[in-house]
Each structure stands twice: as C-alpha cells, then as structure tokens.
N, CA, C and O atoms as a DFTB+ gen file, in Angstrom:
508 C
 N C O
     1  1       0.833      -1.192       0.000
     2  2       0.000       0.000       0.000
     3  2       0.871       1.246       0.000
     4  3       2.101       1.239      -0.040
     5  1       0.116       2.276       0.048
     6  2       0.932       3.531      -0.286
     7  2       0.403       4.933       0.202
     8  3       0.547       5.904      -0.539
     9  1      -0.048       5.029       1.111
    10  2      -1.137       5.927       1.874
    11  2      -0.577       7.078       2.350
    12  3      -0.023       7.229       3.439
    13  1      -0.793       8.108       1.241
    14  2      -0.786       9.541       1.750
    15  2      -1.270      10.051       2.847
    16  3      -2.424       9.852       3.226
    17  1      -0.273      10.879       3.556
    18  2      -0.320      11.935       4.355
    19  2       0.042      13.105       3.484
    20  3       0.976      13.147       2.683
    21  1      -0.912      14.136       3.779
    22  2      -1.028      15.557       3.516
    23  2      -0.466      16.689       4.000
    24  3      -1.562      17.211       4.208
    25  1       0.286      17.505       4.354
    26  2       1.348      18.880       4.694
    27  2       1.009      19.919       4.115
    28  3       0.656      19.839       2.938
    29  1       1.023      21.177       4.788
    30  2       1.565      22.213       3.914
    31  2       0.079      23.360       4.260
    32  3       0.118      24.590       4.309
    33  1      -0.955      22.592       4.429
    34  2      -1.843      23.847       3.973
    35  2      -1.912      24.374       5.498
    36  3      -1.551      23.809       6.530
    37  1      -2.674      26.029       5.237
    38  2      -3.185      26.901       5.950
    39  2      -3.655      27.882       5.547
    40  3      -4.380      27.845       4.553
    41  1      -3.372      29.095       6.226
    42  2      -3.775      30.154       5.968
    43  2      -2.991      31.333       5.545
    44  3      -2.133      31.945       6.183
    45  1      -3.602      31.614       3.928
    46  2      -2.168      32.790       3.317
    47  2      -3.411      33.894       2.407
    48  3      -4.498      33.601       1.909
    49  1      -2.912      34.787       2.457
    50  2      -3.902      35.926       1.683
    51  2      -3.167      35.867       0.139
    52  3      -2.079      35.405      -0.206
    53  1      -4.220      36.525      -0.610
    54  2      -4.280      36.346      -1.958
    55  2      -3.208      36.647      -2.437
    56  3      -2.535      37.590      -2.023
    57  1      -2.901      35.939      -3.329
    58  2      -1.161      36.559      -3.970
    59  2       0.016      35.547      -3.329
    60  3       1.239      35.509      -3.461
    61  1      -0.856      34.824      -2.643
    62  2       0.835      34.269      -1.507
    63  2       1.059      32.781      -2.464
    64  3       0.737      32.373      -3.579
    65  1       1.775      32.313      -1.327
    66  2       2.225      30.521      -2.259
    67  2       1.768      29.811      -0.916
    68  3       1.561      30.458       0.110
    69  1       1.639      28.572      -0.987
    70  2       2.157      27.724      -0.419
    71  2       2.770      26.032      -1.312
    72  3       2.793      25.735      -2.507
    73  1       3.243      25.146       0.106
    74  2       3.739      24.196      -1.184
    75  2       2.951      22.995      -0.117
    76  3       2.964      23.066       1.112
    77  1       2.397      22.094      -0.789
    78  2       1.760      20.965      -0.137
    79  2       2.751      19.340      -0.118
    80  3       3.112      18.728      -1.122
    81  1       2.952      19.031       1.019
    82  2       3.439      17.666       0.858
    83  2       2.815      16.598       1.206
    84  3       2.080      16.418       2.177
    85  1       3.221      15.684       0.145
    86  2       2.254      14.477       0.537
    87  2       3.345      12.984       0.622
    88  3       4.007      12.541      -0.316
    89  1       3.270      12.408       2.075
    90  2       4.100      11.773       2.290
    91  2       3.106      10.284       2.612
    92  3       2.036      10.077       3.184
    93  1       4.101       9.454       1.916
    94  2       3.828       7.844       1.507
    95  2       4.674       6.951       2.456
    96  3       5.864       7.058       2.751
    97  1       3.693       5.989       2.881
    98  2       4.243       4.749       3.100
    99  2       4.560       3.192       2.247
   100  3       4.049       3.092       1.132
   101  1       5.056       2.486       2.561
   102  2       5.472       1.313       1.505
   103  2       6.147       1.750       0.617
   104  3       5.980       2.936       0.335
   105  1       7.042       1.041      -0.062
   106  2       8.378       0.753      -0.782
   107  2       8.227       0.740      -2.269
   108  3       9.198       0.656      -3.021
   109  1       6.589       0.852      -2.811
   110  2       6.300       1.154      -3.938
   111  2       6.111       2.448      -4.544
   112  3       5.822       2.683      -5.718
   113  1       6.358       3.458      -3.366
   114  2       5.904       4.667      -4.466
   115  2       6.312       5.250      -6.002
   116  3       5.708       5.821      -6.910
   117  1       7.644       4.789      -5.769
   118  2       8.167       5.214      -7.239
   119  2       7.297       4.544      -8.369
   120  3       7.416       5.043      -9.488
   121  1       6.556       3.625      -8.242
   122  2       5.458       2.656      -9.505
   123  2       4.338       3.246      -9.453
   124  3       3.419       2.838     -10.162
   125  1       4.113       4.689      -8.326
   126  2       2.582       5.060      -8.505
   127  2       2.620       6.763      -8.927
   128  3       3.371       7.622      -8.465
   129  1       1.823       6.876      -9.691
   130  2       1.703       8.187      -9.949
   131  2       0.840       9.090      -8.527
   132  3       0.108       8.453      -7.769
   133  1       1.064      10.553      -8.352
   134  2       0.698      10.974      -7.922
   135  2      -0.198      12.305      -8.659
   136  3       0.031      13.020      -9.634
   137  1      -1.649      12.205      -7.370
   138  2      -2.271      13.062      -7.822
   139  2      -2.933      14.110      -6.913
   140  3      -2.855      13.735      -5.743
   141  1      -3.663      15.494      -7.063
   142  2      -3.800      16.080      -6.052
   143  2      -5.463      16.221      -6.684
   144  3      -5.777      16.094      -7.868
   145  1      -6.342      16.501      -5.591
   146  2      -7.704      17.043      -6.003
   147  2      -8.168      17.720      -4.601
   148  3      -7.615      17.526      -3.518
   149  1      -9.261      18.527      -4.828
   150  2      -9.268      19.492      -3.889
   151  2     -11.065      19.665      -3.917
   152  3     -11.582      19.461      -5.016
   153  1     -12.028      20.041      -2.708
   154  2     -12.715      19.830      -3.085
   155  2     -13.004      21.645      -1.795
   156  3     -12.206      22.086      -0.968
   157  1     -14.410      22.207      -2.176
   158  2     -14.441      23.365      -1.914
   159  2     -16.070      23.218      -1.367
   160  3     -16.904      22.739      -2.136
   161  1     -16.414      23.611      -0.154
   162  2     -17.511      23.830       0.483
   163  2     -18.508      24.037      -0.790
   164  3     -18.488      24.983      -1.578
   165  1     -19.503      22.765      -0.791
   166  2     -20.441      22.934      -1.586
   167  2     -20.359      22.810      -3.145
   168  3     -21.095      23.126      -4.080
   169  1     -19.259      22.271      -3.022
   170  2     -18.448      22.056      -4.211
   171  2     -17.919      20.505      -4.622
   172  3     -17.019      20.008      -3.945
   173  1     -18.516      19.738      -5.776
   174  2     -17.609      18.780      -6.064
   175  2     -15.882      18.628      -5.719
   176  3     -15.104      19.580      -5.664
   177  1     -15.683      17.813      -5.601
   178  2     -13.847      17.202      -5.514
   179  2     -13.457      17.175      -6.715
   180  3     -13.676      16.182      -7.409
   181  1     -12.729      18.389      -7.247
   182  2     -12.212      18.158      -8.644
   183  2     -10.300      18.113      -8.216
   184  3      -9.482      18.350      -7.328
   185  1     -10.473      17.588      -9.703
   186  2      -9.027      17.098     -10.236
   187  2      -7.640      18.844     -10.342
   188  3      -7.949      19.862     -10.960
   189  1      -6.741      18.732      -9.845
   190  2      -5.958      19.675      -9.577
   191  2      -4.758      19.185     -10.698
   192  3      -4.677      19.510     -11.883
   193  1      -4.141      18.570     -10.158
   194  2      -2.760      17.929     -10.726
   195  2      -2.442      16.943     -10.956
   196  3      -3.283      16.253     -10.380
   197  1      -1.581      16.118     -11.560
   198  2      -0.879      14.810     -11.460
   199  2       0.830      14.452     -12.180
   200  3       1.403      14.915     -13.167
   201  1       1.078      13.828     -11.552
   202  2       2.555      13.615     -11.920
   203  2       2.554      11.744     -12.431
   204  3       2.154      10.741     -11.840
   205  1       3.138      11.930     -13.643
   206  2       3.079       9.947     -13.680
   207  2       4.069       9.235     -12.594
   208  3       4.379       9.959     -11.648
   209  1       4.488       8.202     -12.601
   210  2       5.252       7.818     -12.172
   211  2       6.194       7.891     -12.317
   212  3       6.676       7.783     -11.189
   213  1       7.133       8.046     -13.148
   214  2       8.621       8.319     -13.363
   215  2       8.931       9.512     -13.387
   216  3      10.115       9.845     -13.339
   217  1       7.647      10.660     -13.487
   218  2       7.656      11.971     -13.281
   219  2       8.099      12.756     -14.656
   220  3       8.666      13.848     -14.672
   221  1       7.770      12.070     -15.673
   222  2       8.315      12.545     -16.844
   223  2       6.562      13.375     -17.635
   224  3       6.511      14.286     -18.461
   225  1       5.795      12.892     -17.214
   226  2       4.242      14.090     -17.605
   227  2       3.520      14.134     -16.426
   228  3       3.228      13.303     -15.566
   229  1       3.214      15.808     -16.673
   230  2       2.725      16.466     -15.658
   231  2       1.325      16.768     -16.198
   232  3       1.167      16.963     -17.403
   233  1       0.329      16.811     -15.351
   234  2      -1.372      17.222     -15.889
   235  2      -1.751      17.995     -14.977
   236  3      -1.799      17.716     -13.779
   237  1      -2.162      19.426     -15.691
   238  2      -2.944      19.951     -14.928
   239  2      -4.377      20.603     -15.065
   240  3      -4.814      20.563     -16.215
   241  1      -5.046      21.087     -14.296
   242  2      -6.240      21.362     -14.107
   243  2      -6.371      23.104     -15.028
   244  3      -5.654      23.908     -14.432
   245  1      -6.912      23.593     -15.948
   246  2      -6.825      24.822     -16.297
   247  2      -6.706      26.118     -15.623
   248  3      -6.046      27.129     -15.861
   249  1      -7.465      25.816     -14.795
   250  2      -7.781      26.645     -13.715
   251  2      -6.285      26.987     -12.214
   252  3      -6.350      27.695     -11.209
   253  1      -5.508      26.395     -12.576
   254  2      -4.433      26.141     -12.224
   255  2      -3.037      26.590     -12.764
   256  3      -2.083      27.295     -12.434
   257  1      -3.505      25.693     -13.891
   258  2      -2.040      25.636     -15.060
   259  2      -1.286      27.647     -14.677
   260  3      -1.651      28.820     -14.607
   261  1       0.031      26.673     -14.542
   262  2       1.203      28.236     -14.791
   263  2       0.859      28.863     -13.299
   264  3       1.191      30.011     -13.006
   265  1       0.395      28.283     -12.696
   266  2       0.270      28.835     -11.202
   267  2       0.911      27.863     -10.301
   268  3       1.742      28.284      -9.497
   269  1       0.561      26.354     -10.354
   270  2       0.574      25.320      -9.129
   271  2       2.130      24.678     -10.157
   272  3       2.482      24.752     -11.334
   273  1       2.534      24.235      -9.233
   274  2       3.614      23.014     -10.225
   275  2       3.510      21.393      -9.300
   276  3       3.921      21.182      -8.160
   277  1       3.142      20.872      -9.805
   278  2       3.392      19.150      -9.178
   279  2       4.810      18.756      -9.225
   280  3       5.484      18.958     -10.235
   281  1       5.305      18.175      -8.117
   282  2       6.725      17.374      -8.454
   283  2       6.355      16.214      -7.711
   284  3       5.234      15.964      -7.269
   285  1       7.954      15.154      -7.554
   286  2       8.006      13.992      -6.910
   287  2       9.264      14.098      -6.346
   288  3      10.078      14.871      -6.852
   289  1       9.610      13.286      -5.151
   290  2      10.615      12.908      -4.388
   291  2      10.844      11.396      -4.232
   292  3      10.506      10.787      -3.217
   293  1      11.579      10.690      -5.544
   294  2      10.584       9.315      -4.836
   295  2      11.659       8.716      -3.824
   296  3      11.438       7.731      -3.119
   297  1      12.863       9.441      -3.843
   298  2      13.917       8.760      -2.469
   299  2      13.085       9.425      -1.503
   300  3      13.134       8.406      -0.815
   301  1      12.521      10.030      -0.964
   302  2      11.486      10.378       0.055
   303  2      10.452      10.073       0.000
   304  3       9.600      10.627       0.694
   305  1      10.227       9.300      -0.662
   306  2       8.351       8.446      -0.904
   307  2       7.764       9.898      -1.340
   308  3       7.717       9.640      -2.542
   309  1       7.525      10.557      -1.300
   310  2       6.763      12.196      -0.890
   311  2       6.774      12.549      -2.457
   312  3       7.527      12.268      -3.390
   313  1       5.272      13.496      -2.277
   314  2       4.742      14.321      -3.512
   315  2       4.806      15.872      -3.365
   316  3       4.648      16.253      -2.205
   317  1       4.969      16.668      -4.128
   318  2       4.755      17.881      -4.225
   319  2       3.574      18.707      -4.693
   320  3       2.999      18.397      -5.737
   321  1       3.113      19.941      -3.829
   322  2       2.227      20.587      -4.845
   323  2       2.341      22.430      -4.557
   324  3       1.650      23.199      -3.890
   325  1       3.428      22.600      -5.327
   326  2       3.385      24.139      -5.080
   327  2       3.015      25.002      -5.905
   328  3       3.192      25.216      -7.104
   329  1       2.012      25.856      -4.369
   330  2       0.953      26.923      -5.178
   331  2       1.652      28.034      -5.137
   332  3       2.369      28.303      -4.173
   333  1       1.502      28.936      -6.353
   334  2       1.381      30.193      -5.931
   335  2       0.519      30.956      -6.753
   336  3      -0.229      30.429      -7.577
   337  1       0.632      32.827      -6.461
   338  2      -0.912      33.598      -6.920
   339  2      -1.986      32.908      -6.196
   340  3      -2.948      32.941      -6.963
   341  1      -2.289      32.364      -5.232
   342  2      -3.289      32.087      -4.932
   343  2      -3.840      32.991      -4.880
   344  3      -3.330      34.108      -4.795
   345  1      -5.442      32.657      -4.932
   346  2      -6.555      33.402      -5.107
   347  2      -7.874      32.924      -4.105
   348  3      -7.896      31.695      -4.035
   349  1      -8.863      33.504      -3.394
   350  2      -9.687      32.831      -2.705
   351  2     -10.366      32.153      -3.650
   352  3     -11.287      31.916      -2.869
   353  1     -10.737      31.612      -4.685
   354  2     -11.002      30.710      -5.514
   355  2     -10.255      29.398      -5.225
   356  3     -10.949      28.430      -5.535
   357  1      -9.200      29.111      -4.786
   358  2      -8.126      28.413      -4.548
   359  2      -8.630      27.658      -3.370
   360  3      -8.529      26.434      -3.458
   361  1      -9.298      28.282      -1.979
   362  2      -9.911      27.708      -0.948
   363  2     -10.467      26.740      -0.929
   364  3     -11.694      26.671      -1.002
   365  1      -9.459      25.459      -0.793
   366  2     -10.768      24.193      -0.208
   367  2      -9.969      23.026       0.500
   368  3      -8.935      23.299       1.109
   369  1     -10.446      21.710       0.424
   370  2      -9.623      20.856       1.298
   371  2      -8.867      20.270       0.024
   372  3      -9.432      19.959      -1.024
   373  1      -7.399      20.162       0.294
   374  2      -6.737      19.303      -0.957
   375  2      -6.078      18.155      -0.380
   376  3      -5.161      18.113       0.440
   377  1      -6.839      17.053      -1.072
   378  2      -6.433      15.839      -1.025
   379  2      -5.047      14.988      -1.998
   380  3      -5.052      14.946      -3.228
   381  1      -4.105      14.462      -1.249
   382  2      -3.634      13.638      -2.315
   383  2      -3.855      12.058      -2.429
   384  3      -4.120      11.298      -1.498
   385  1      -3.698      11.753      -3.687
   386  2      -4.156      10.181      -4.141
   387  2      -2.790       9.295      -4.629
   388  3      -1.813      10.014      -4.840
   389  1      -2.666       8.453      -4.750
   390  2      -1.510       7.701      -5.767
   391  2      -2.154       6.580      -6.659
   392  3      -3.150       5.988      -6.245
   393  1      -1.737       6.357      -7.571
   394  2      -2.433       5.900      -8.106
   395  2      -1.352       4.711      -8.862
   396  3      -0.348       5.087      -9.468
   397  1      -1.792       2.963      -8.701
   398  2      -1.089       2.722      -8.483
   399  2      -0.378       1.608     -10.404
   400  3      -0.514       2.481     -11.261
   401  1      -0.143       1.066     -10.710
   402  2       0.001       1.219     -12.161
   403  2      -0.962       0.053     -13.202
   404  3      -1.104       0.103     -14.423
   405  1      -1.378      -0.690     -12.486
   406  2      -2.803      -1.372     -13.011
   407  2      -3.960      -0.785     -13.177
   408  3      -5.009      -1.292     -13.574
   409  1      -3.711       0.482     -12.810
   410  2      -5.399       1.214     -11.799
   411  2      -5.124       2.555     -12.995
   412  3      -5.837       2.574     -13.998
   413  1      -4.235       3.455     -12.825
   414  2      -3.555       4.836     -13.476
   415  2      -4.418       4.446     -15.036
   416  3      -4.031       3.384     -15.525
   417  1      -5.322       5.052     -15.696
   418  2      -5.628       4.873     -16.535
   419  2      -4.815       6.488     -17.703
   420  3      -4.353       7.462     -17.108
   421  1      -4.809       6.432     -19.172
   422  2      -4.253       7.493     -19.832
   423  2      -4.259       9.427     -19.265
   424  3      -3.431      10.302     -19.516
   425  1      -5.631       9.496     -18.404
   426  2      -5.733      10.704     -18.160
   427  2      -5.252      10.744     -16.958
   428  3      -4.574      11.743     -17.203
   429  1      -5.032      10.550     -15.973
   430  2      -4.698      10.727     -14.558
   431  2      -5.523      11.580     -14.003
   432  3      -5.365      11.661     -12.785
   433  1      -6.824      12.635     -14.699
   434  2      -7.366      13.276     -14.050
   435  2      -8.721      12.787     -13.619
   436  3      -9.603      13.599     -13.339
   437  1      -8.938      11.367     -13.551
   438  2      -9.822      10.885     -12.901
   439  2      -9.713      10.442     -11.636
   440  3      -8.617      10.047     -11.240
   441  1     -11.164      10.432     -10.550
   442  2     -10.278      10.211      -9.280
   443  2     -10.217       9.177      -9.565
   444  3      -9.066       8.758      -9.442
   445  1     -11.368       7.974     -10.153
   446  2     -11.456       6.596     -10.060
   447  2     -10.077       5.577     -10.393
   448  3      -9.997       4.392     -10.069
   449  1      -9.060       6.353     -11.105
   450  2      -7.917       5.804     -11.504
   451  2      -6.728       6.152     -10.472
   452  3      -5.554       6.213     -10.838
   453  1      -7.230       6.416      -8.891
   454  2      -6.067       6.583      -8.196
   455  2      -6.786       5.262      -6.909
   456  3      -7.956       4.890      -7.003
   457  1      -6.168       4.918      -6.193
   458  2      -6.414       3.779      -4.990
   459  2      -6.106       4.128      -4.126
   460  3      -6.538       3.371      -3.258
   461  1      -5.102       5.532      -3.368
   462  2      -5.356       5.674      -1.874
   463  2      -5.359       6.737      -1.902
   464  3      -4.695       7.285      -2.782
   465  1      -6.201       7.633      -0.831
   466  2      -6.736       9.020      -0.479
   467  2      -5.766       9.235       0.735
   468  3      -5.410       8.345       1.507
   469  1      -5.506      10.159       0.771
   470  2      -5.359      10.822       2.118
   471  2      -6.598      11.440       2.730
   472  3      -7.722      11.227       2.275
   473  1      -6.231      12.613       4.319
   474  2      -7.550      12.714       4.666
   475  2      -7.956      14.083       4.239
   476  3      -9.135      14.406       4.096
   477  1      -6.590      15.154       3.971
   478  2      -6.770      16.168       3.240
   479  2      -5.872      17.479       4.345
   480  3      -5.469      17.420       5.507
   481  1      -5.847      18.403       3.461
   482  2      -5.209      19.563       4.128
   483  2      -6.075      21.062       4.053
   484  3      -6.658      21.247       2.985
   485  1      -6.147      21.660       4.633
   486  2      -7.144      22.270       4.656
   487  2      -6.212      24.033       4.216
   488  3      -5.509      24.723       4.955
   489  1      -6.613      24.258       2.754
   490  2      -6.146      25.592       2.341
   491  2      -7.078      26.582       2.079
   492  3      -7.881      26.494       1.150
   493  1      -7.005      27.756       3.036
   494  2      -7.683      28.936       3.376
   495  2      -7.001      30.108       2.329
   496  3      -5.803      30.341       2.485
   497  1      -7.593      30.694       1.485
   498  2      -6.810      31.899       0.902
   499  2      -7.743      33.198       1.093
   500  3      -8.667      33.196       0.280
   501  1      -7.737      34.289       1.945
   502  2      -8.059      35.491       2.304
   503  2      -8.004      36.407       1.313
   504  3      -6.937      36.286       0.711
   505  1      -8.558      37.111       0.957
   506  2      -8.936      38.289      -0.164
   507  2      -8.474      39.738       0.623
   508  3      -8.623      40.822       0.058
C-alpha cells in the first residue's frame, strides 16, 4: 500500500504561495503516480494535478495551469504541490491520491484511476 499523508496547507492571503506535501508509506511509491484534487464547500472534488510515475508528464487542471507546479521525491516516498498567486477561488480541502500502475488509466485526471486518499489539508486563501 501507499497511503498519503497531507502537509503544507493553511492560511495565506491572496497573492501568496504555499507548497503541499504528501508523504507515503510502503516501498512502492516510485510505480505510482501521484495526484492532487481538492474539493471546496459545496463544491464537487475536482481534479488539480498529477505527476506519472517516473515523473516525466505532468497534468494539470486549467484553472491552475502556470500557477501550481506538481513534483516527486521518490527517495522520500513524498509528492509535491506548489501553489502560488493564490486566489480565494483556490480555498478548499486538498487531497492527495496515488495511483497505483494497473489502476492509473491514460488521463490521470480521474479520481477513479487513483487507490489511496489521504484525509486532506485544509487551504484557506483570504482576499
């Protein structure tokens, strides 16, 4: 298994960064892609980012793109997700997933193609 833990979020006013970490257990992470989704009071859980597994394509969400960057650490099991320009649009809980390489289907921006959730981090952006 491969079960994210979540880092990083809080509270930053508009314009700021933060960077989210998402740290893995078990000895497989380097075989799973990572992904981030975020879901916003009253709001579906949509798709943010993803990194494949070898970290060679990156996907992102439009609404995002040229703002957030996804990376990987895989000698640290651990995922990356650094924001910046945030905007209170940006406000919600962000979850990370991995997704593992039987499961990872061509888009990565589905959740159904990732297998473990974390419980989430909770990012506040102030206007």
């Amino acid at each position: 298994q491969v079960n994210p833990v979540e880092s990083g979020g809080g509270l930053v006013q508009a314009g700021g960064s933060l960077k989210l970490s998402c740290a893995t257990s078990g000895r497989t992470f380097s075989s799973f892609a990572v992904g981030w989704f975020r879901q916003a009071p009253g709001k579906e859980r949509e798709f943010v980012a993803a990194i494949s597994w070898n970290g060679e394509n990156t996907y992102y969400a439009d609404s995002v793109q040229g703002r957030f960057t996804i990376s990987r650490d895989d000698a640290k099991n651990t995922g990356y997700l650094q924001m910046n320009s945030l905007s209170p649009d940006d406000t919600a809980v962000y979850y990370c997933t991995t997704g593992s390489p039987h499961r990872i289907g061509g888009t990565h921006r589905a959740a159904f193609e990732y297998d473990y959730w974390g419980q989430g981090t909770q990012v506040t952006v102030s206007s």
